[in-house]
Amino acid sequence: MKALIHAPVFRFVLFYLAGIILARYSFSWGIFIGMMGLGTLGIVRLGFGREVSFQREVWESVGLYLIIAGLGTMTYGSRHLTEQGIQTMENINCSKGELYAEIIKPVKETRRGRSTWASIIGYRKDCDWIRAEGRFQLYISNKDSSKYGRFDRLLIKGNVVNAYSSLDGYQQYLWRQGVNHSVYADTLALAGRGRGWYVRLEDFRENMSMQLGKVVVDSVHATIAQAMFLGDKNGMGREVKNAYSIAGTSHILAISGLHVGIVFLVLSRVLSFLHLIPQGLRIKNIVILGLLLGYMLLTGASPAVVRSVLMFGIVLIMKVLYLRYNLLNVVGTAALLQLFFEPEIAFDVGFQLSYLAVIGIITGFPVWERIVGVENFWLKLVSSWIGVTICATLGTLPLVIMHFGRFPTYFLLSNILVSTLAFLLVLVGFFTVIFCYVPLLGEWLGYFCSVLIGYLQAIVLLVGDLPFPVIEKGIGMQGIGIILIQLGLAAIFPLSGLLRKSMYGKKY
């Protein structure tokens, strides 16, 4: 609680988020005006002509939080209202239609055949084309799947139906991503390609991913390298994803805060020569910020990467301006920026997991250090990694079970085993991506990457072969089961303190 007292921005974003959630399920201008009115009344009710008192501060705080929640409601509601009047796929649901759409995800194999996601631009009604917006899942035949890629624009004739999946978790995921319909294509015709800097950037990213696949000679290792270093999971098989999920190391396959942190450390070392010039520290921080933004765009700008880059960016700006900062305030500012520009992202699983993991680490790791802290350098390194893993797991556990229906039994063992290896692998991978077009050097780095990925694979498969590697969601994992697992993880904190006390004979 003491940490929250010194983090006003973090408290603001909680109420801003509450306003967005309220607007999603029951938005009206009456609710917005009521919240803003009550908030303003709460601020001015005891704001004039009275001495400072606890009652006055409570009223002013309640009023301020109501206004913040009202702004969140307005942000989501205004976005929703601007979309009203624009035609959607509901107008041609459960019928044959002719659509003009743009592919927004690579084509991949699913249980129902080859599919991708597309964004509708318009549909044909009688002889006229009507502008429309919305996403849908497009199913295409195998013979057509190799012809098309991201940002290709297609003329599609086929059946439009409600999106459906036999997997409840995936069904909920589709709805949260705004994919409410599926289209089974009878005929497809290429009608052009999207334009803009993002298309050129994606083409560059795809070319780099192909080159990375060439220098990392093993095909399976190449798909893992493409996912870890460029965020390209298109070629990765289900077996690989499932193995990492069982071992509790799926986060390694996605570009996340770990990758951004390593890139930040590398850039800090490489640019340390700037300290020798006047205002060199400021210049270095500005250059690092620009390069991190470029890295974010190159790797696909997933919610976790955006969050990490925003957090590092805020800290760098604070350092440039010589200002102090609070980590929870940094997290709150990053979340507030993401929610302001894209309020729908509040319902994205990646966004939720990313922030919950960071919040768990920020709030729980200082407690871990106070209880379990050791003086030996190597023991402290191991202890820190264990603490970070446990704190992040405690923060994300309910959401992981809710969305994915499984909990890796040996997550702590697997993360300890792969921690140093993953750090070294991401470090080598960073240089492999930079030099993948350089003859000999790129091939040598690619070979080194392949060797490290081989060791990583061996650890993941070894953990997966242990008895009862996962706890599947069932009756025992509902409600009380989640609480019991969290209590078991939380119990590691005091138990570790008792162990340390018995080992060192000190009172803590």
Coordinates of C-alpha atoms in Angstrom, one line a residue:
M1 CA 0.0 0.0 0.0
K2 CA 2.9 2.4 0.7
A3 CA 4.0 2.0 -2.9
L4 CA 0.5 3.1 -4.1
I5 CA 0.6 6.2 -2.0
H6 CA 3.5 7.5 -4.0
A7 CA 2.1 6.5 -7.4
P8 CA -0.8 8.8 -8.2
V9 CA -0.5 8.2 -12.0
F10 CA -0.9 4.5 -11.4
R11 CA -4.0 5.0 -9.3
F12 CA -5.4 7.3 -12.0
V13 CA -5.0 4.6 -14.7
L14 CA -6.9 2.1 -12.6
F15 CA -9.9 4.4 -12.5
Y16 CA -9.4 5.3 -16.2
L17 CA -9.5 1.6 -17.0
A18 CA -12.6 1.1 -14.9
G19 CA -14.3 3.8 -17.0
I20 CA -13.3 2.0 -20.2
I21 CA -14.8 -1.3 -18.9
L22 CA -18.0 0.5 -17.9
A23 CA -18.3 2.1 -21.3
R24 CA -17.8 -1.2 -23.1
Y25 CA -20.8 -2.8 -21.4
S26 CA -23.2 0.1 -20.8
F27 CA -22.2 3.4 -22.3
S28 CA -24.5 6.4 -22.4
W29 CA -23.9 10.2 -22.2
G30 CA -26.0 10.2 -19.1
I31 CA -23.5 8.0 -17.3
F32 CA -20.6 10.1 -18.5
I33 CA -22.3 13.5 -17.5
G34 CA -23.3 12.0 -14.1
M35 CA -19.8 10.8 -13.3
M36 CA -18.2 14.1 -14.4
G37 CA -20.8 16.1 -12.4
L38 CA -20.5 14.1 -9.3
G39 CA -16.7 14.3 -9.5
T40 CA -16.7 18.1 -10.0
L41 CA -19.1 18.4 -7.1
G42 CA -16.9 16.2 -4.9
I43 CA -13.9 18.5 -5.6
V44 CA -15.7 21.8 -5.0
R45 CA -17.9 20.5 -2.2
L46 CA -15.2 21.1 0.4
G47 CA -12.8 22.9 -1.7
F48 CA -13.6 26.5 -0.7
G49 CA -13.7 28.3 2.6
R50 CA -12.8 25.4 4.8
E51 CA -9.6 24.3 6.5
V52 CA -7.6 21.3 5.4
S53 CA -9.1 18.1 6.9
F54 CA -9.2 14.4 6.3
Q55 CA -12.9 14.7 5.2
R56 CA -12.1 17.3 2.6
E57 CA -9.2 15.2 1.2
V58 CA -11.5 12.2 0.9
W59 CA -14.2 14.2 -1.0
E60 CA -11.6 15.7 -3.3
S61 CA -10.0 12.3 -4.0
V62 CA -13.3 10.7 -4.7
G63 CA -14.3 13.5 -7.0
L64 CA -11.0 13.4 -8.9
Y65 CA -11.2 9.6 -9.4
L66 CA -14.8 9.9 -10.7
I67 CA -13.6 12.5 -13.2
I68 CA -10.7 10.2 -14.3
A69 CA -13.2 7.3 -14.7
G70 CA -15.5 9.6 -16.6
L71 CA -12.7 10.5 -19.0
G72 CA -12.0 6.8 -19.6
T73 CA -15.7 6.3 -20.3
M74 CA -15.7 9.2 -22.8
T75 CA -12.5 7.9 -24.5
Y76 CA -14.1 4.5 -25.2
G77 CA -17.6 5.9 -25.8
S78 CA -16.5 8.6 -28.3
R79 CA -14.5 6.0 -30.3
H80 CA -17.6 3.8 -30.3
L81 CA -19.9 6.6 -31.4
T82 CA -17.7 7.7 -34.2
E83 CA -18.0 4.2 -35.6
Q84 CA -21.7 4.3 -35.5
G85 CA -23.3 4.8 -38.9
I86 CA -20.5 3.0 -40.6
Q87 CA -21.7 -0.3 -42.1
T88 CA -20.4 -3.5 -40.6
M89 CA -20.5 -7.2 -41.6
E90 CA -23.7 -7.6 -39.7
N91 CA -25.4 -6.3 -42.8
I92 CA -24.4 -9.3 -44.8
N93 CA -24.3 -11.9 -42.0
C94 CA -25.5 -15.5 -42.8
S95 CA -25.6 -14.9 -46.5
K96 CA -23.4 -15.1 -49.6
G97 CA -21.5 -11.9 -50.2
E98 CA -18.9 -10.2 -52.3
L99 CA -16.3 -8.4 -50.2
Y100 CA -13.4 -6.1 -50.7
A101 CA -10.9 -6.7 -47.9
E102 CA -7.2 -6.5 -46.9
I103 CA -5.3 -9.3 -45.3
I104 CA -3.9 -8.3 -41.8
K105 CA -2.3 -11.6 -40.7
P106 CA -0.2 -14.2 -42.5
V107 CA -2.0 -17.3 -43.8
K108 CA -1.6 -20.3 -41.5
E109 CA -2.9 -23.8 -41.0
T110 CA -5.8 -24.3 -38.6
R111 CA -8.2 -27.1 -37.7
R112 CA -10.6 -26.0 -40.4
G113 CA -8.0 -25.5 -43.1
R114 CA -5.9 -22.6 -44.2
S115 CA -7.0 -19.2 -42.7
T116 CA -6.1 -15.7 -42.0
W117 CA -7.6 -12.5 -40.6
A118 CA -8.8 -9.7 -42.9
S119 CA -10.2 -6.2 -42.5
I120 CA -13.2 -5.4 -44.6
I121 CA -13.0 -2.2 -46.7
G122 CA -16.4 -2.6 -48.4
Y123 CA -19.1 -5.0 -49.7
R124 CA -21.3 -5.1 -52.7
K125 CA -25.0 -4.6 -52.5
D126 CA -26.9 -4.9 -55.8
C127 CA -24.6 -2.9 -58.1
D128 CA -23.1 -0.5 -55.6
W129 CA -20.1 -0.9 -53.3
I130 CA -20.7 0.2 -49.7
R131 CA -17.9 1.2 -47.4
A132 CA -17.7 -1.0 -44.2
E133 CA -15.4 -1.7 -41.3
G134 CA -14.7 -4.7 -39.2
R135 CA -12.5 -7.8 -39.0
F136 CA -13.2 -11.4 -40.0
Q137 CA -11.6 -14.7 -40.2
L138 CA -11.0 -15.8 -43.8
Y139 CA -10.8 -19.5 -44.8
I140 CA -9.3 -20.2 -48.1
S141 CA -8.4 -23.3 -50.1
N142 CA -4.9 -24.8 -50.0
K143 CA -4.3 -24.1 -53.6
D144 CA -4.8 -20.4 -53.0
S145 CA -3.1 -20.0 -49.7
S146 CA 0.5 -19.6 -51.0
K147 CA -0.5 -16.7 -53.3
Y148 CA -1.4 -14.1 -50.7
G149 CA 0.3 -12.3 -47.9
R150 CA -0.2 -9.5 -45.4
F151 CA -1.6 -6.2 -46.8
D152 CA -2.8 -7.9 -50.0
R153 CA -6.2 -6.6 -51.0
L154 CA -8.7 -9.2 -52.3
L155 CA -12.1 -9.5 -53.9
I156 CA -13.8 -12.3 -52.1
K157 CA -17.0 -14.2 -52.9
G158 CA -18.2 -16.5 -50.2
N159 CA -20.4 -17.3 -47.2
V160 CA -20.4 -14.9 -44.3
V161 CA -21.3 -16.6 -40.9
N162 CA -20.8 -15.9 -37.2
A163 CA -17.3 -16.7 -36.0
Y164 CA -17.2 -20.0 -34.0
S165 CA -14.6 -22.1 -32.3
S166 CA -15.0 -25.3 -30.3
L167 CA -12.4 -23.9 -28.0
D168 CA -14.1 -21.5 -25.6
G169 CA -10.9 -19.6 -24.9
Y170 CA -10.2 -19.0 -28.6
Q171 CA -13.8 -18.0 -29.1
Q172 CA -13.5 -15.4 -26.4
Y173 CA -10.2 -14.3 -27.9
L174 CA -11.8 -13.7 -31.3
W175 CA -14.5 -11.6 -29.8
R176 CA -12.1 -9.5 -27.8
Q177 CA -10.1 -8.9 -31.0
G178 CA -13.2 -7.7 -32.8
V179 CA -13.4 -10.8 -35.1
N180 CA -17.1 -11.6 -35.0
H181 CA -17.5 -13.3 -38.4
S182 CA -16.0 -15.9 -40.6
V183 CA -15.9 -16.0 -44.4
Y184 CA -15.5 -19.2 -46.4
A185 CA -14.2 -18.1 -49.7
D186 CA -15.5 -19.6 -52.9
T187 CA -13.4 -17.4 -55.2
L188 CA -10.6 -15.0 -54.5
A189 CA -8.9 -12.4 -56.8
L190 CA -6.0 -10.2 -56.0
A191 CA -7.0 -6.5 -56.3
G192 CA -3.9 -4.7 -55.2
R193 CA -1.8 -4.1 -52.1
G194 CA -2.0 -1.7 -49.2
R195 CA 0.2 1.4 -49.2
G196 CA 2.1 3.2 -46.5
W197 CA 5.3 3.2 -44.5
Y198 CA 3.9 0.3 -42.4
V199 CA 3.7 -1.9 -45.5
R200 CA 7.3 -1.1 -46.5
L201 CA 8.4 -1.8 -42.9
E202 CA 6.6 -5.2 -42.9
D203 CA 8.2 -6.1 -46.2
F204 CA 11.6 -5.3 -44.8
R205 CA 10.8 -7.4 -41.7
E206 CA 9.7 -10.3 -43.8
N207 CA 12.9 -10.1 -45.9
M208 CA 15.0 -10.0 -42.8
S209 CA 13.1 -13.0 -41.3
M210 CA 13.8 -15.0 -44.5
Q211 CA 17.5 -14.1 -44.3
L212 CA 17.6 -15.1 -40.6
G213 CA 16.0 -18.4 -41.7
K214 CA 18.9 -18.9 -44.1
V215 CA 21.7 -18.3 -41.7
V216 CA 20.2 -20.4 -38.9
V217 CA 20.5 -23.7 -40.8
D218 CA 18.2 -26.0 -38.8
S219 CA 14.6 -25.4 -39.9
V220 CA 13.0 -25.8 -36.4
H221 CA 15.7 -23.6 -34.8
A222 CA 15.2 -21.0 -37.6
T223 CA 11.4 -20.7 -36.7
I224 CA 12.3 -20.3 -33.1
A225 CA 14.9 -17.6 -33.9
Q226 CA 12.4 -15.8 -36.1
A227 CA 9.9 -15.7 -33.3
M228 CA 12.4 -14.7 -30.6
F229 CA 14.2 -12.0 -32.5
L230 CA 11.7 -10.6 -35.0
G231 CA 8.3 -11.6 -33.6
D232 CA 7.5 -13.8 -36.6
K233 CA 5.7 -17.0 -35.5
N234 CA 4.3 -17.9 -38.9
G235 CA 6.4 -20.9 -39.5
M236 CA 6.4 -22.3 -36.0
G237 CA 4.5 -25.6 -35.5
R238 CA 2.0 -26.4 -32.8
E239 CA 4.3 -29.0 -31.3
V240 CA 7.0 -26.4 -30.6
K241 CA 4.5 -23.9 -29.1
N242 CA 2.9 -26.7 -27.0
A243 CA 6.3 -27.8 -25.6
Y244 CA 7.2 -24.3 -24.4
S245 CA 3.7 -23.9 -23.0
I246 CA 4.0 -27.1 -21.0
A247 CA 7.5 -26.0 -19.7
G248 CA 6.1 -22.6 -18.7
T249 CA 8.6 -20.8 -21.0
S250 CA 6.2 -19.5 -23.7
H251 CA 7.3 -15.9 -22.9
I252 CA 10.7 -16.7 -24.4
L253 CA 9.2 -17.2 -27.8
A254 CA 7.6 -13.8 -27.8
I255 CA 9.3 -10.4 -28.0
S256 CA 8.8 -9.0 -24.5
G257 CA 10.3 -6.8 -21.9
L258 CA 13.2 -9.3 -21.5
H259 CA 14.2 -8.7 -25.2
V260 CA 13.8 -4.9 -24.9
G261 CA 15.8 -4.8 -21.7
I262 CA 18.7 -6.7 -23.3
V263 CA 18.6 -4.4 -26.3
F264 CA 18.7 -1.5 -23.9
L265 CA 21.7 -2.8 -22.1
V266 CA 23.6 -3.5 -25.4
L267 CA 22.8 0.0 -26.7
S268 CA 23.9 1.5 -23.4
R269 CA 27.3 -0.2 -23.6
V270 CA 27.8 0.4 -27.3
L271 CA 27.0 4.2 -27.0
S272 CA 28.9 4.7 -23.7
F273 CA 31.6 6.6 -25.7
L274 CA 29.2 9.5 -25.9
H275 CA 29.9 10.2 -22.2
L276 CA 33.2 11.8 -23.4
I277 CA 31.5 14.8 -25.1
P278 CA 29.5 17.6 -23.5
Q279 CA 25.9 16.7 -22.7
G280 CA 26.9 13.2 -23.9
L281 CA 24.6 11.4 -21.4
R282 CA 21.6 13.3 -22.6
I283 CA 22.5 12.6 -26.2
K284 CA 23.0 8.9 -25.5
N285 CA 19.6 8.6 -23.9
I286 CA 17.9 10.4 -26.8
V287 CA 19.7 8.1 -29.3
I288 CA 18.7 5.0 -27.3
L289 CA 15.1 6.1 -27.3
G290 CA 15.1 6.5 -31.0
L291 CA 16.6 3.1 -31.6
L292 CA 14.2 1.5 -29.2
L293 CA 11.3 3.0 -31.1
G294 CA 12.8 1.6 -34.3
Y295 CA 13.2 -1.8 -32.7
M296 CA 9.5 -1.7 -31.6
L297 CA 8.3 -1.1 -35.1
L298 CA 10.7 -3.7 -36.6
T299 CA 9.4 -6.4 -34.3
G300 CA 5.7 -5.8 -35.0
A301 CA 4.8 -3.5 -32.1
S302 CA 3.0 -6.1 -29.9
P303 CA 1.4 -4.8 -26.7
A304 CA 4.3 -6.2 -24.5
V305 CA 6.9 -4.5 -26.7
V306 CA 5.0 -1.2 -26.8
R307 CA 4.7 -1.3 -23.0
S308 CA 8.4 -2.0 -22.5
V309 CA 9.5 0.7 -25.0
L310 CA 7.1 3.2 -23.5
M311 CA 8.4 2.5 -20.0
F312 CA 12.1 2.7 -21.0
G313 CA 11.2 5.8 -23.0
I314 CA 9.6 7.6 -20.0
V315 CA 12.6 6.7 -17.9
L316 CA 15.0 8.0 -20.6
I317 CA 13.1 11.2 -20.9
M318 CA 13.1 11.7 -17.1
K319 CA 16.9 11.2 -17.2
V320 CA 17.3 13.7 -20.0
L321 CA 15.3 16.3 -18.0
Y322 CA 17.1 15.3 -14.7
L323 CA 13.8 14.4 -13.0
R324 CA 13.0 11.7 -10.4
Y325 CA 10.5 9.0 -11.2
N326 CA 8.5 6.2 -9.5
L327 CA 8.3 2.9 -11.3
L328 CA 4.6 2.4 -10.6
N329 CA 4.0 5.9 -12.0
V330 CA 6.1 4.9 -15.1
V331 CA 3.9 1.8 -15.6
G332 CA 0.8 3.9 -15.1
T333 CA 1.9 6.5 -17.6
A334 CA 2.7 3.8 -20.2
A335 CA -0.7 2.2 -19.7
L336 CA -2.5 5.5 -19.9
L337 CA -0.9 6.4 -23.2
Q338 CA -1.8 3.0 -24.7
L339 CA -5.3 3.1 -23.4
F340 CA -5.8 6.7 -24.6
F341 CA -4.8 6.0 -28.2
E342 CA -6.3 2.5 -28.3
P343 CA -8.9 1.9 -25.6
E344 CA -9.9 -1.5 -27.1
I345 CA -6.4 -2.8 -26.1
A346 CA -7.6 -3.0 -22.5
F347 CA -9.3 -6.3 -23.5
D348 CA -6.3 -7.8 -25.3
V349 CA -4.8 -10.7 -23.4
G350 CA -1.2 -9.7 -24.3
F351 CA -1.7 -6.3 -22.9
Q352 CA -3.2 -7.6 -19.6
L353 CA -0.5 -10.2 -19.1
S354 CA 2.3 -7.8 -19.8
Y355 CA 1.2 -5.2 -17.3
L356 CA 0.2 -7.7 -14.6
A357 CA 3.6 -9.4 -14.8
V358 CA 5.4 -6.0 -14.5
I359 CA 3.2 -4.9 -11.6
G360 CA 3.8 -8.2 -9.8
I361 CA 7.5 -7.8 -10.1
I362 CA 7.5 -4.1 -9.0
T363 CA 5.4 -4.7 -6.0
G364 CA 6.5 -8.2 -5.0
F365 CA 10.3 -8.2 -5.8
P366 CA 11.3 -5.7 -3.0
V367 CA 9.5 -7.9 -0.5
W368 CA 11.3 -10.9 -1.9
E369 CA 14.7 -9.1 -1.5
R370 CA 14.0 -8.1 2.0
I371 CA 13.0 -11.6 3.1
V372 CA 15.4 -13.8 1.0
G373 CA 18.2 -11.4 0.2
V374 CA 21.7 -12.9 0.3
E375 CA 25.1 -11.3 0.0
N376 CA 27.0 -13.8 -2.2
F377 CA 27.0 -12.5 -5.8
W378 CA 26.1 -15.7 -7.6
L379 CA 23.5 -16.8 -5.0
K380 CA 22.0 -13.3 -5.2
L381 CA 21.8 -13.6 -9.0
V382 CA 19.9 -17.0 -8.7
S383 CA 17.7 -15.6 -5.9
S384 CA 16.8 -12.6 -8.0
W385 CA 15.8 -14.6 -11.0
I386 CA 13.7 -16.9 -8.8
G387 CA 12.0 -13.9 -7.2
V388 CA 11.2 -12.2 -10.5
T389 CA 9.7 -15.4 -11.9
I390 CA 7.6 -16.1 -8.8
C391 CA 6.4 -12.4 -8.6
A392 CA 5.5 -12.3 -12.3
T393 CA 3.7 -15.7 -12.0
L394 CA 1.7 -14.5 -9.0
G395 CA 0.6 -11.5 -10.9
T396 CA -0.5 -13.3 -14.1
L397 CA -1.7 -16.7 -12.7
P398 CA -5.5 -16.1 -12.6
L399 CA -5.4 -14.7 -16.1
V400 CA -3.3 -17.5 -17.5
I401 CA -5.6 -20.2 -16.2
M402 CA -8.7 -18.3 -17.2
H403 CA -7.6 -17.8 -20.8
F404 CA -5.3 -20.8 -21.5
G405 CA -6.7 -23.4 -19.1
R406 CA -3.4 -24.8 -17.9
F407 CA -0.7 -24.1 -15.4
P408 CA 2.9 -25.4 -15.9
T409 CA 3.9 -27.4 -12.8
Y410 CA 7.6 -27.0 -13.3
F411 CA 7.6 -23.3 -14.4
L412 CA 10.1 -22.4 -11.7
L413 CA 12.6 -25.2 -12.6
S414 CA 12.4 -24.5 -16.3
N415 CA 12.8 -20.7 -15.9
I416 CA 15.9 -21.2 -13.7
L417 CA 17.4 -23.6 -16.2
V418 CA 16.8 -21.4 -19.2
S419 CA 17.4 -17.9 -17.6
T420 CA 21.1 -17.5 -18.3
L421 CA 20.8 -19.4 -21.6
A422 CA 17.9 -17.2 -22.8
F423 CA 19.8 -14.0 -21.9
L424 CA 22.8 -15.2 -23.9
L425 CA 20.6 -16.3 -26.8
V426 CA 18.7 -13.0 -27.1
L427 CA 22.1 -11.2 -26.9
V428 CA 23.5 -13.3 -29.7
G429 CA 20.3 -13.1 -31.7
F430 CA 20.3 -9.3 -31.5
F431 CA 23.7 -9.2 -33.3
T432 CA 22.6 -12.0 -35.7
V433 CA 19.7 -9.9 -36.9
I434 CA 22.0 -6.9 -37.4
F435 CA 24.7 -8.8 -39.3
C436 CA 22.5 -11.5 -41.0
Y437 CA 23.3 -10.0 -44.4
V438 CA 27.1 -9.9 -43.8
P439 CA 28.8 -13.0 -45.4
L440 CA 30.6 -15.3 -43.0
L441 CA 29.9 -13.2 -39.9
G442 CA 26.1 -13.7 -40.3
E443 CA 26.5 -17.4 -41.0
W444 CA 28.8 -17.8 -37.9
L445 CA 26.4 -16.0 -35.7
G446 CA 23.5 -18.0 -37.1
Y447 CA 25.4 -21.3 -36.3
F448 CA 26.0 -20.1 -32.7
C449 CA 22.3 -19.2 -32.4
S450 CA 21.3 -22.7 -33.7
V451 CA 23.6 -24.3 -31.1
L452 CA 22.1 -22.3 -28.2
I453 CA 18.6 -22.9 -29.4
G454 CA 19.4 -26.6 -29.5
Y455 CA 20.3 -26.5 -25.8
L456 CA 17.2 -24.5 -25.1
Q457 CA 15.1 -27.1 -26.9
A458 CA 16.7 -29.9 -24.9
I459 CA 15.8 -28.2 -21.6
V460 CA 12.2 -27.6 -22.7
L461 CA 11.7 -31.2 -23.8
L462 CA 13.4 -32.5 -20.7
V463 CA 10.9 -30.6 -18.5
G464 CA 8.0 -31.6 -20.6
D465 CA 8.9 -35.3 -20.1
L466 CA 8.6 -35.0 -16.4
P467 CA 5.5 -36.6 -14.7
F468 CA 2.4 -34.3 -14.6
P469 CA 4.0 -31.4 -16.4
V470 CA 0.8 -29.3 -16.4
I471 CA -2.3 -28.8 -14.3
E472 CA -5.3 -28.6 -16.7
K473 CA -8.2 -26.4 -15.9
G474 CA -11.1 -28.4 -14.3
I475 CA -13.3 -28.3 -11.3
G476 CA -10.3 -28.0 -9.0
M477 CA -8.9 -25.1 -11.0
Q478 CA -12.0 -22.9 -10.7
G479 CA -12.0 -20.3 -8.1
I480 CA -10.6 -22.0 -5.0
G481 CA -8.0 -23.9 -7.1
I482 CA -6.6 -20.7 -8.4
I483 CA -6.5 -19.2 -4.9
L484 CA -4.7 -22.3 -3.5
I485 CA -2.0 -22.2 -6.1
Q486 CA -1.4 -18.5 -5.5
L487 CA -1.2 -19.0 -1.8
G488 CA 1.3 -21.8 -2.3
L489 CA 3.5 -19.6 -4.4
A490 CA 3.1 -16.7 -2.0
A491 CA 4.1 -19.1 0.9
I492 CA 7.6 -19.3 -0.7
F493 CA 8.3 -15.8 0.5
P494 CA 8.1 -16.5 4.3
L495 CA 9.4 -20.1 3.9
S496 CA 12.5 -18.7 2.2
G497 CA 13.0 -16.2 5.0
L498 CA 12.8 -19.0 7.6
L499 CA 15.4 -21.0 5.6
R500 CA 17.7 -18.0 5.4
K501 CA 17.3 -17.4 9.1
S502 CA 18.2 -21.0 9.9
M503 CA 21.2 -21.0 7.6
Y504 CA 22.7 -17.7 8.8
G505 CA 21.5 -17.7 12.4
K506 CA 20.2 -14.1 12.0
K507 CA 16.9 -12.5 12.9
Y508 CA 15.1 -10.9 10.0

